[in-house]
Amino acid sequence: MVGRPPDRSYRSLRGLESTASTSRVLNLAAVASQNAADPDYRAAPFFKAASLNGAVLVKHRLRADEQFVFEAPRQTATKLIIPFERTDLSLGGRSLFVGQRGWEDMLCDLRGDWEDEARDVRLLEAIDELPSLDPFLMREHLRRRDFKIASCYFAISLADVDRMQRFVAGEISKLVDLAYGGKSRGAPNAGITKLVTLLLSGEDDDRLDPLRVTLGLEGDDFREGVFCWKGFLYYKWALNSLWPELRDVVAELTEIKVVGPRDDELLVQVKAAGAQVNQAILGQVRQVRDTLQVYDDAFAELTQAGNPVAFRSFLLKSPRMFVTLGERTGTVSHIASFWRYRFPKGRPLKVELDELSDILQDFRHGLSGEDKKTRKLARPPPPPLYVDEPLPGPTREEPIGKAV
């Protein structure tokens, strides 16, 4: 008797139908269905072409057989997917990569509308500049580029915005004293709140002039530096929030049980891959923390030693560092959000072997940045890292075992 094939809907567009956004995905179809009656949604749509406002945007890790469509090698690209049917994403759709050869002509065909075509092209190019689709950073980046887009497209809860503002206030309180001579209009806390609001608003305000003078930056250098500084603060805050979720993933990878058809050789390799993924997650977090430490050290030079040179140098270099930081944080954020989407809290941690193999292969691919021509773990086999755990017996339900 042939067993029922495992459900792979979570890997298709259908799995995104109720999800508005993650660090890697912006589902405009879901935003449309959830906000169709919102006047703000109708007044300030994401794209000017209605055909694009049911699209799905994905920060996609390019594989080796996808590189040929670009003039120069790149690791990630922004993928635009136009579903054949907005109400049933499982039917698939047409897609293109922003920046691939001839992509603007392809976009014109997908839009089916000549109105404001240049604006939609600029919007996609702006999104392609970002390392991830984190709603907060995307909102601020697009605001800096003068795109007027309804807030419902950026799924940031008011509670998260409030927590972010409090976190930033705590970070920069010493800078307020340094840049503004310890003086504020009103209570000291009010001065900090005003500066935080200005920094997070993305507006070019002359009330930031003391900060410009302190940092010794002008014009585009100041605007770009402040944006990337805001990005570092965002990722620092995000990592604090993300770390408990990642610890859950690491723990659950050691507890998840394989059910259904068995392949003993693949099971051994999946066990090893689970260990590698856990170690890679922890390594990725360490790299993020190391990059954030560069910021912390430079900021300490400014606020504790009163030396703005190091922080000015950091801000000038920050755009390049910001991209790497965003990619690394986005990778582990995707792992945490996808894992919880696939294995909700309170549900049994059970999965068929082939499906777990696919999941771990995707995780390994993202964490390593390697391009794989095959999705299976069978060739070449990863080194056996489970040195302290005996192989399970031939049962139909078994835990994967310790991974770290």
CSV table of N, CA, C and O in Angstrom, one decimal, residues 208-218 222 308:
chain,number,residue,atom,x,y,z
A,208,LEU,N,18.0,68.3,14.7
A,208,LEU,CA,19.1,67.3,14.8
A,208,LEU,C,20.4,68.0,14.6
A,208,LEU,O,21.5,67.3,14.5
A,209,ASP,N,20.5,69.3,14.4
A,209,ASP,CA,21.7,70.0,14.1
A,209,ASP,C,22.8,69.7,15.1
A,209,ASP,O,24.0,69.5,14.8
A,210,PRO,N,22.5,69.8,16.4
A,210,PRO,CA,23.5,69.5,17.4
A,210,PRO,C,24.1,68.1,17.3
A,210,PRO,O,25.3,67.9,17.5
A,211,LEU,N,23.3,67.2,16.9
A,211,LEU,CA,23.8,65.8,16.6
A,211,LEU,C,24.7,65.8,15.4
A,211,LEU,O,25.8,65.1,15.4
A,212,ARG,N,24.4,66.5,14.4
A,212,ARG,CA,25.2,66.6,13.2
A,212,ARG,C,26.6,67.1,13.5
A,212,ARG,O,27.6,66.7,13.1
A,213,VAL,N,26.6,68.2,14.3
A,213,VAL,CA,27.8,68.9,14.7
A,213,VAL,C,28.7,67.9,15.6
A,213,VAL,O,29.9,67.8,15.4
A,214,THR,N,28.0,67.3,16.5
A,214,THR,CA,28.8,66.3,17.4
A,214,THR,C,29.4,65.2,16.6
A,214,THR,O,30.6,64.9,16.8
A,215,LEU,N,28.7,64.7,15.6
A,215,LEU,CA,29.2,63.6,14.8
A,215,LEU,C,30.1,64.1,13.6
A,215,LEU,O,30.8,63.2,13.0
A,216,GLY,N,30.1,65.3,13.3
A,216,GLY,CA,30.9,65.8,12.2
A,216,GLY,C,30.5,65.3,10.9
A,216,GLY,O,31.4,65.1,10.0
A,217,LEU,N,29.2,65.1,10.7
A,217,LEU,CA,28.7,64.6,9.4
A,217,LEU,C,27.7,65.6,8.8
A,217,LEU,O,27.0,66.3,9.5
A,218,GLU,N,27.7,65.7,7.5
A,218,GLU,CA,26.8,66.6,6.8
A,218,GLU,C,26.1,65.8,5.6
A,218,GLU,O,26.5,64.8,5.1
A,222,PHE,N,25.3,62.1,6.7
A,222,PHE,CA,24.6,62.2,8.0
A,222,PHE,C,23.3,61.4,7.8
A,222,PHE,O,23.0,60.5,8.7
A,308,PRO,N,34.2,61.6,19.3
A,308,PRO,CA,33.3,61.3,18.2
A,308,PRO,C,33.9,60.7,17.0
A,308,PRO,O,33.2,60.2,16.1
